[in-house]
CSV table of C-alpha atoms in Angstrom, one decimal:
chain,number,residue,atom,x,y,z
A,1,MET,CA,84.2,139.8,135.4
A,2,ASN,CA,85.3,137.5,132.6
A,3,SER,CA,85.0,133.8,132.9
A,4,GLU,CA,86.0,130.5,131.2
A,5,ILE,CA,84.6,127.0,131.5
A,6,ILE,CA,86.9,124.0,131.3
A,7,CYS,CA,85.2,120.6,130.9
A,8,VAL,CA,87.5,117.7,131.7
A,9,GLY,CA,87.0,114.2,130.3
A,10,THR,CA,88.1,112.2,127.3
A,11,GLU,CA,84.5,110.9,127.0
A,12,LEU,CA,83.4,114.4,126.1
A,13,LEU,CA,86.0,114.8,123.4
A,14,VAL,CA,85.1,111.5,121.7
A,15,GLY,CA,81.4,112.1,121.9
A,16,ASP,CA,80.5,109.3,124.3
A,17,ILE,CA,78.7,111.8,126.6
A,18,LEU,CA,76.7,114.9,125.6
A,19,ASN,CA,78.2,118.0,127.4
A,20,THR,CA,75.1,119.6,128.9
A,21,ASN,CA,77.1,121.2,131.7
A,22,VAL,CA,78.3,124.1,129.6
A,23,LYS,CA,74.8,125.1,128.6
A,24,TYR,CA,73.6,125.1,132.2
A,25,ILE,CA,76.6,127.0,133.6
A,26,SER,CA,76.5,129.5,130.7
A,27,GLU,CA,72.9,130.5,131.3
A,28,LYS,CA,73.6,130.9,135.1
A,29,LEU,CA,76.6,133.1,134.5
A,30,ALA,CA,74.7,135.3,131.9
A,31,ALA,CA,71.8,135.8,134.3
A,32,ILE,CA,74.1,137.5,136.8
A,33,GLY,CA,76.1,139.5,134.4
A,34,ILE,CA,79.4,137.5,134.3
A,35,ASN,CA,80.9,137.5,130.8
A,36,LEU,CA,81.7,134.1,129.4
A,37,TYR,CA,84.2,134.3,126.4
A,38,TYR,CA,85.7,130.8,126.3
A,39,GLN,CA,84.5,127.2,126.7
A,40,THR,CA,87.2,124.5,126.5
A,41,VAL,CA,87.0,120.7,126.5
A,42,VAL,CA,90.1,118.8,127.4
A,43,GLY,CA,90.8,115.1,127.8
A,44,ASP,CA,92.2,113.3,130.8
A,45,ASN,CA,95.8,114.3,130.1
A,46,HIS,CA,97.9,115.9,132.8
A,47,LYS,CA,100.0,118.0,130.4
A,48,ARG,CA,97.2,119.3,128.3
A,49,LEU,CA,94.9,120.1,131.2
A,50,LYS,CA,97.8,122.2,132.7
A,51,GLU,CA,98.2,124.0,129.4
A,52,VAL,CA,94.5,124.8,129.2
A,53,LEU,CA,94.5,126.0,132.8
A,54,GLU,CA,97.4,128.3,132.2
A,55,ALA,CA,95.8,129.8,129.1
A,56,ALA,CA,92.5,130.3,131.0
A,57,TYR,CA,94.1,132.3,133.8
A,58,LYS,CA,95.7,134.6,131.2
A,59,ARG,CA,92.3,135.6,129.8
A,60,ALA,CA,89.7,135.1,132.6
A,61,ASP,CA,89.1,136.2,136.1
A,62,LEU,CA,87.0,133.2,136.9
A,63,VAL,CA,87.8,129.7,135.8
A,64,ILE,CA,85.2,127.0,136.3
A,65,LEU,CA,86.2,123.3,135.9
A,66,THR,CA,83.9,120.4,135.8
A,67,GLY,CA,84.7,116.7,135.7
A,68,GLY,CA,87.7,114.6,136.7
A,69,LEU,CA,87.0,114.4,140.5
A,70,GLY,CA,86.5,110.7,140.8
A,71,PRO,CA,88.8,108.0,142.3
A,72,THR,CA,90.4,106.5,139.2
A,73,ILE,CA,93.8,107.2,137.7
A,74,ASP,CA,92.3,109.3,134.9
A,75,ASP,CA,90.5,111.6,137.3
A,76,ILE,CA,93.2,114.3,137.4
A,77,THR,CA,91.5,117.6,137.8
A,78,LYS,CA,92.2,118.2,141.5
A,79,GLU,CA,95.8,117.0,141.2
A,80,VAL,CA,96.5,119.3,138.3
A,81,VAL,CA,94.9,122.4,139.9
A,82,ALA,CA,96.8,121.6,143.2
A,83,GLU,CA,100.1,121.3,141.4
A,84,TYR,CA,99.5,124.5,139.4
A,85,HIS,CA,98.9,126.5,142.5
A,86,ASN,CA,101.5,124.7,144.6
A,87,GLU,CA,98.9,123.6,147.1
A,88,LYS,CA,98.2,120.3,148.9
A,89,LEU,CA,95.1,118.2,148.7
A,90,VAL,CA,93.5,117.6,152.1
A,91,LYS,CA,90.7,115.2,152.7
A,92,VAL,CA,87.3,116.4,153.9
A,93,ASP,CA,86.5,114.3,157.0
A,94,LYS,CA,82.7,114.2,156.6
A,95,TYR,CA,83.0,112.8,153.0
A,96,TYR,CA,85.8,110.5,154.0
A,97,ASP,CA,83.6,109.0,156.8
A,98,ILE,CA,80.8,108.3,154.3
A,99,LEU,CA,83.2,106.7,151.9
A,100,ALA,CA,84.9,104.6,154.7
A,101,LYS,CA,81.5,103.3,155.8
A,102,ARG,CA,80.8,102.1,152.3
A,103,TYR,CA,84.1,100.3,152.0
A,104,LYS,CA,83.7,98.8,155.5
A,105,GLN,CA,80.4,97.3,154.4
A,106,MET,CA,82.4,95.6,151.6
A,107,ASN,CA,85.1,94.5,154.1
A,108,ALA,CA,87.6,96.7,152.3
A,109,GLU,CA,90.0,99.6,153.0
A,110,VAL,CA,89.5,103.0,151.3
A,111,PRO,CA,92.0,103.1,148.4
A,112,ALA,CA,94.2,106.0,147.6
A,113,GLY,CA,91.9,107.0,144.8
A,114,GLY,CA,89.0,107.2,147.2
A,115,ILE,CA,90.9,109.6,149.4
A,116,LYS,CA,91.7,111.8,146.4
A,117,GLU,CA,88.0,111.8,145.5
A,118,VAL,CA,87.0,113.2,148.9
A,119,SER,CA,89.8,115.8,149.0
A,120,ILE,CA,89.9,119.5,148.1
A,121,LEU,CA,92.7,122.1,147.8
A,122,GLU,CA,94.2,123.3,151.1
A,123,ASN,CA,93.2,127.0,151.7
A,124,SER,CA,90.1,126.6,149.5
A,125,ARG,CA,86.4,126.9,150.4
A,126,LEU,CA,84.4,123.7,150.4
A,127,LEU,CA,81.5,123.3,148.0
A,128,GLU,CA,79.1,120.8,149.4
A,129,ASN,CA,78.0,117.9,147.2
A,130,GLU,CA,74.5,116.9,148.2
A,131,VAL,CA,74.1,114.2,145.6
A,132,GLY,CA,77.5,112.5,145.3
A,133,ILE,CA,80.6,111.8,147.3
A,134,ALA,CA,83.1,114.2,145.6
A,135,PRO,CA,83.1,117.7,147.1
A,136,GLY,CA,83.9,120.7,145.0
A,137,PHE,CA,85.9,123.8,146.0
A,138,LEU,CA,86.4,127.5,145.4
A,139,TYR,CA,89.9,128.8,145.5
A,140,GLU,CA,91.2,132.4,145.2
A,141,LYS,CA,94.7,133.5,144.4
A,142,ASP,CA,96.3,136.4,142.6
A,143,ASN,CA,92.9,138.0,141.9
A,144,LYS,CA,91.7,134.8,140.1
A,145,ILE,CA,88.9,132.6,141.2
A,146,THR,CA,88.9,128.9,140.5
A,147,ILE,CA,85.8,126.8,141.0
A,148,VAL,CA,86.0,123.0,140.7
A,149,MET,CA,82.9,120.9,140.5
A,150,PRO,CA,82.0,117.2,139.6
A,151,GLY,CA,81.1,116.3,136.1
A,152,PRO,CA,77.9,114.3,136.5
A,153,PRO,CA,75.1,116.9,135.7
A,154,ARG,CA,72.9,115.8,138.6
A,155,GLU,CA,75.7,116.6,141.0
A,156,MET,CA,77.0,119.7,139.2
A,157,THR,CA,73.7,121.4,138.8
A,158,VAL,CA,72.8,121.2,142.5
A,159,MET,CA,76.2,122.3,143.6
A,160,LEU,CA,76.2,125.2,141.1
A,161,ASP,CA,72.7,126.4,142.2
A,162,LYS,CA,73.2,126.0,146.0
A,163,GLU,CA,76.9,126.5,146.6
A,164,VAL,CA,78.4,128.4,143.7
A,165,MET,CA,75.8,131.0,142.6
A,166,PRO,CA,75.5,132.6,146.0
A,167,GLU,CA,79.2,133.1,146.0
A,168,LEU,CA,79.4,134.5,142.5
A,169,LEU,CA,76.7,137.0,143.2
A,170,LYS,CA,79.1,138.7,145.5
A,171,TYR,CA,81.3,139.5,142.5
A,172,SER,CA,78.7,140.8,140.2
A,173,ASN,CA,76.9,144.2,140.4
A,174,ASP,CA,75.1,143.8,137.1
A,175,LEU,CA,72.0,141.8,136.0
A,176,ILE,CA,71.5,140.4,132.5
A,177,ARG,CA,68.0,139.7,131.2
A,178,PHE,CA,67.2,138.0,127.9
A,179,ARG,CA,64.2,137.4,125.8
A,180,THR,CA,64.0,135.4,122.6
A,181,LEU,CA,61.6,136.1,119.7
A,182,LYS,CA,60.9,133.0,117.7
A,183,ILE,CA,60.3,133.9,114.0
A,184,MET,CA,58.7,131.6,111.4
A,185,GLY,CA,58.5,132.1,107.7
A,186,VAL,CA,61.4,134.6,107.3
A,187,PRO,CA,64.8,133.4,105.8
A,188,GLU,CA,67.8,134.0,108.0
A,189,GLY,CA,69.3,136.3,105.3
A,190,LYS,CA,66.2,138.5,105.3
A,191,VAL,CA,66.4,138.8,109.1
A,192,ASP,CA,70.0,139.8,108.8
A,193,GLU,CA,69.0,142.6,106.4
A,194,ASP,CA,66.0,143.7,108.3
A,195,LEU,CA,67.6,143.9,111.7
A,196,ALA,CA,71.1,144.9,110.7
A,197,GLU,CA,71.0,148.1,112.8
A,198,TYR,CA,70.0,146.1,115.9
A,199,PHE,CA,72.8,143.6,115.6
A,200,VAL,CA,75.5,146.2,116.0
A,201,MET,CA,74.2,147.5,119.3
A,202,SER,CA,76.3,146.8,122.4
A,203,ASN,CA,73.7,147.2,125.3
A,204,PRO,CA,71.1,146.1,124.7
A,205,THR,CA,72.3,143.4,122.4
A,206,VAL,CA,70.3,141.7,119.6
A,207,ALA,CA,71.5,138.5,118.1
A,208,PRO,CA,70.1,136.0,115.5
A,209,TYR,CA,70.3,132.2,115.8
A,210,ALA,CA,69.3,130.1,112.9
A,211,LYS,CA,67.2,127.1,113.8
A,212,THR,CA,65.5,124.4,111.6
A,213,GLY,CA,62.9,126.2,109.6
A,214,GLU,CA,63.0,129.4,111.7
A,215,VAL,CA,65.1,132.1,113.2
A,216,HIS,CA,65.4,133.0,116.9
A,217,VAL,CA,66.3,136.6,117.8
A,218,ARG,CA,67.6,137.1,121.3
A,219,ILE,CA,67.4,140.5,123.0
A,220,GLY,CA,69.7,141.0,126.0
A,221,ALA,CA,70.1,143.9,128.3
A,222,LYS,CA,72.7,144.4,131.1
A,223,GLY,CA,72.5,146.8,134.1
A,224,GLU,CA,71.7,147.2,137.8
A,225,ASN,CA,68.0,147.9,137.6
A,226,GLU,CA,65.8,145.1,136.5
A,227,GLU,CA,62.8,147.3,135.7
A,228,GLU,CA,64.9,149.4,133.4
A,229,LEU,CA,66.2,146.2,131.7
A,230,ILE,CA,62.7,144.8,131.1
A,231,ARG,CA,61.5,148.2,129.8
A,232,GLU,CA,64.3,148.3,127.3
A,233,ILE,CA,63.7,144.8,126.1
A,234,ASP,CA,60.0,145.6,125.8
A,235,ARG,CA,60.9,148.6,123.6
A,236,ILE,CA,63.0,146.6,121.2
A,237,GLU,CA,60.6,143.7,121.1
A,238,LYS,CA,57.8,146.1,120.1
A,239,GLU,CA,60.0,147.5,117.3
A,240,ILE,CA,60.8,144.1,115.9
A,241,ARG,CA,57.2,143.0,116.1
A,242,GLU,CA,56.3,145.9,113.9
A,243,ILE,CA,58.7,144.5,111.3
A,244,TYR,CA,57.3,141.0,111.6
A,245,PRO,CA,53.7,141.4,112.6
A,246,ASP,CA,52.7,137.9,111.4
A,247,ASN,CA,55.8,135.8,112.0
A,248,ILE,CA,56.8,136.0,115.7
A,249,TYR,CA,54.9,133.1,117.3
A,250,THR,CA,56.3,133.2,120.9
A,251,THR,CA,58.9,134.5,123.3
A,252,GLY,CA,58.5,131.5,125.5
A,253,ASP,CA,59.7,127.8,125.5
A,254,GLU,CA,56.9,126.5,123.3
A,255,SER,CA,57.6,125.1,119.8
A,256,PHE,CA,55.7,126.3,116.8
A,257,ASN,CA,53.7,123.1,116.8
A,258,ASP,CA,52.7,123.7,120.5
A,259,VAL,CA,51.6,127.2,119.6
A,260,VAL,CA,49.4,126.1,116.7
A,261,VAL,CA,47.7,123.4,118.8
A,262,ARG,CA,47.2,125.7,121.7
A,263,THR,CA,45.7,128.4,119.5
A,264,LEU,CA,43.3,125.9,117.9
A,265,ARG,CA,42.2,124.8,121.4
A,266,GLU,CA,41.8,128.4,122.6
A,267,LYS,CA,39.7,129.3,119.6
A,268,GLY,CA,37.6,126.1,119.8
A,269,LEU,CA,38.6,125.1,116.3
A,270,THR,CA,39.0,121.6,114.8
A,271,LEU,CA,41.2,120.5,111.9
A,272,ALA,CA,41.3,117.9,109.2
A,273,THR,CA,44.0,117.2,106.6
A,274,ALA,CA,44.6,115.5,103.2
A,275,GLU,CA,48.2,115.2,102.2
A,276,SER,CA,50.1,114.2,99.1
A,277,VAL,CA,53.6,115.6,98.9
A,278,THR,CA,53.9,115.9,102.7
A,279,GLY,CA,52.8,112.3,103.3
A,280,GLY,CA,51.2,112.8,106.7
A,281,LYS,CA,53.8,115.1,108.2
A,282,ILE,CA,51.4,117.9,108.8
A,283,ALA,CA,49.2,115.5,110.8
A,284,ASP,CA,52.3,114.2,112.5
A,285,TYR,CA,53.3,117.7,113.6
A,286,ILE,CA,49.9,118.3,115.1
A,287,VAL,CA,49.3,115.0,116.9
A,288,GLY,CA,52.9,115.1,118.3
A,289,VAL,CA,51.6,117.8,120.7
A,290,SER,CA,49.8,116.9,123.9
A,291,GLY,CA,46.1,117.8,123.7
A,292,ALA,CA,45.9,117.4,119.9
A,293,SER,CA,43.0,115.1,120.2
A,294,LYS,CA,40.8,118.1,121.2
A,295,VAL,CA,41.4,119.7,117.8
A,296,TYR,CA,42.5,117.2,115.2
A,297,LYS,CA,39.6,115.2,113.7
A,298,GLY,CA,41.6,113.1,111.2
A,299,GLY,CA,43.0,113.0,107.7
A,300,PHE,CA,44.0,111.2,104.5
A,301,ILE,CA,47.3,110.4,102.9
A,302,THR,CA,46.5,110.5,99.2
A,303,TYR,CA,49.9,110.1,97.8
A,304,SER,CA,48.9,108.3,94.6
A,305,ASN,CA,46.4,109.6,92.1
A,306,GLU,CA,44.3,106.5,92.6
A,307,GLU,CA,43.8,107.3,96.3
A,308,LYS,CA,42.9,110.9,95.5
A,309,GLU,CA,40.1,109.3,93.4
A,310,ASN,CA,39.2,106.6,95.9
A,311,LEU,CA,39.4,108.5,99.2
A,312,LEU,CA,38.6,112.0,98.2
A,313,GLY,CA,36.3,111.4,95.2
A,314,ILE,CA,38.3,113.4,92.8
A,315,ASP,CA,37.4,112.7,89.1
A,316,LYS,CA,40.1,111.0,87.2
A,317,GLU,CA,39.4,113.2,84.2
A,318,LYS,CA,40.3,116.3,86.3
A,319,ILE,CA,43.6,114.7,87.4
A,320,ASP,CA,44.4,113.8,83.8
A,321,LYS,CA,43.6,117.3,82.6
A,322,TYR,CA,45.3,119.4,85.3
A,323,GLY,CA,47.8,117.1,86.8
A,324,ALA,CA,47.9,116.1,90.5
A,325,VAL,CA,50.2,119.0,91.2
A,326,SER,CA,48.0,122.0,90.4
A,327,SER,CA,45.8,124.6,92.0
A,328,GLU,CA,42.7,122.8,90.6
A,329,ILE,CA,43.4,119.5,92.2
A,330,CYS,CA,44.5,121.2,95.4
A,331,MET,CA,41.0,122.7,95.5
A,332,GLU,CA,39.4,119.4,94.7
A,333,MET,CA,41.4,117.9,97.7
A,334,LEU,CA,39.9,120.5,99.9
A,335,LEU,CA,36.4,119.9,98.7
A,336,GLY,CA,36.8,116.1,99.0
A,337,THR,CA,38.1,116.4,102.6
A,338,GLU,CA,35.3,118.6,103.5
A,339,ARG,CA,32.8,116.0,102.3
A,340,LYS,CA,34.5,113.2,104.3
A,341,ILE,CA,35.4,114.8,107.6
A,342,PRO,CA,33.4,117.5,109.5
A,343,ALA,CA,35.8,120.2,110.8
A,344,ASP,CA,36.3,123.9,111.0
A,345,ILE,CA,39.6,124.0,109.2
A,346,TYR,CA,41.1,121.9,106.4
A,347,ILE,CA,44.7,121.8,105.1
A,348,VAL,CA,45.8,119.9,102.0
A,349,SER,CA,49.1,119.6,100.2
A,350,THR,CA,50.2,118.5,96.8
A,351,GLY,CA,53.6,118.9,95.1
A,352,VAL,CA,56.7,117.6,93.5
A,353,ALA,CA,59.4,116.6,96.0
A,354,GLY,CA,61.8,115.1,93.4
A,355,PRO,CA,64.1,113.9,92.2
A,356,ASP,CA,62.4,114.5,88.8
A,357,LYS,CA,59.7,116.7,87.3
A,358,ASP,CA,56.2,115.3,87.3
A,359,GLU,CA,54.3,114.1,84.2
A,360,LYS,CA,53.0,117.7,83.6
A,361,GLY,CA,56.5,119.2,83.7
A,362,ASN,CA,56.2,120.8,87.1
A,363,GLU,CA,59.7,121.5,88.5
A,364,VAL,CA,61.0,119.8,91.6
A,365,GLY,CA,60.0,122.0,94.6
A,366,THR,CA,56.6,123.0,93.2
A,367,VAL,CA,54.1,122.8,96.0
A,368,PHE,CA,50.5,123.8,96.5
A,369,ILE,CA,49.0,124.3,99.9
A,370,GLY,CA,45.2,124.6,100.3
A,371,LEU,CA,43.4,126.0,103.4
A,372,SER,CA,39.7,126.2,104.1
A,373,ILE,CA,38.4,127.8,107.3
A,374,LYS,CA,34.7,127.8,107.8
A,375,GLY,CA,34.1,127.7,104.1
A,376,GLU,CA,36.6,130.4,103.0
A,377,LYS,CA,39.2,128.7,100.8
A,378,SER,CA,42.7,129.7,99.6
A,379,ILE,CA,45.3,128.0,97.5
A,380,ARG,CA,48.9,129.1,97.6
A,381,LYS,CA,51.8,128.0,95.4
A,382,TYR,CA,55.4,127.7,96.6
A,383,ASP,CA,58.5,127.1,94.7
A,384,TYR,CA,61.2,125.4,96.8
A,385,SER,CA,64.7,124.2,96.1
A,386,GLY,CA,66.8,121.6,97.8
A,387,MET,CA,66.7,117.9,98.6
A,388,ARG,CA,63.5,115.9,98.7
A,389,ASN,CA,63.0,115.8,102.5
A,390,ALA,CA,63.9,119.4,102.8
A,391,ILE,CA,61.2,120.4,100.4
A,392,ARG,CA,58.6,118.3,102.3
A,393,GLU,CA,59.7,119.8,105.6
A,394,ARG,CA,59.4,123.4,104.3
A,395,ALA,CA,56.0,122.6,102.8
A,396,VAL,CA,54.8,121.4,106.2
A,397,ARG,CA,56.0,124.5,108.0
A,398,ALA,CA,54.5,126.7,105.3
A,399,ALA,CA,51.1,125.0,105.8
A,400,LEU,CA,51.2,125.4,109.5
A,401,LEU,CA,52.4,129.0,109.3
A,402,GLU,CA,49.5,129.9,107.0
A,403,LEU,CA,47.1,128.2,109.4
A,404,TRP,CA,48.5,130.0,112.4
A,405,LYS,CA,48.2,133.4,110.6
A,406,LEU,CA,44.5,132.8,110.0
A,407,ILE,CA,43.7,131.8,113.5
A,408,LYS,CA,46.0,133.8,115.8
């Protein structure tokens, strides 16, 4: 079964409201094997909504509309769908009674718009609204299914789960199961090359999604037997993990920062930092996770050479000789932090974020990350390109990735 979602509302087109309904509906449809090929947003315009509806029926067996079920003049969804199918709108008595009671308390009559709000298409199936006052409906004609639901997410989600999904299950014999592998430290282009043979498969499917600083690879399998689907997904995950043994940090909902902090807690390890080029962002990523107080001891932001001397005790002569952006000073930062804060692991950063080279001629994007874990020290140099904040962000992620590789 092929489907299309139509979201009605000018407020969606102009960006006044974030359209979360499409994400929620899409995930539900995918889980029961219903193909979704189009998502359309249309404003509160009678002519354009009718055109969109007509196009949807030409390419989809199931058309789901959300929004435009209210009492005002610009709530036109029910009227347009009724006109398109040459059906009448009929009020639902139970909802009308609730509405009439509300207006009676205000010493007022129910307006025509209110009657529209509590109406559905004649010859349709009522979809109960447990949260609001506008009922939805399911309508079948000419081998096409039309589902109309309210726009407010708190109403739509309940109606979809309790009323719509049980009905749609009758039309789907297939299941679809997904699993997402979250990959850090591998450029999107490299993932495209490495997994090219997987991306052309039809069932199961493997698809990459670029995220900030990482790539997510989603594996999907479609069929009637759930055990077989999971087994197939397991097989592909195993193969991809062999390609990236140190870069897949989770298949769950956790962020990379969550995983780092959780792993530190599970291992009983503590962390301290000293940051120059990253300016406290490494610490910020850690302490932004609940439970970080169990693992993060503290740190320094030694952005200037003077504070490298004052806070970490680094000799000025060494800074003058090697420059603040050097493997030697990165090592001195590690040693200085070790002297100041007792911890199991230390991370330090120094580098050139731009816009110009430093006094020693280091290019913009030159970054040194130092790690010390129970006395074992390592310094790694990175050469980044891009804008100032992008360089700093990449340095933070590189530091945390190196940390995670050591402790996982």
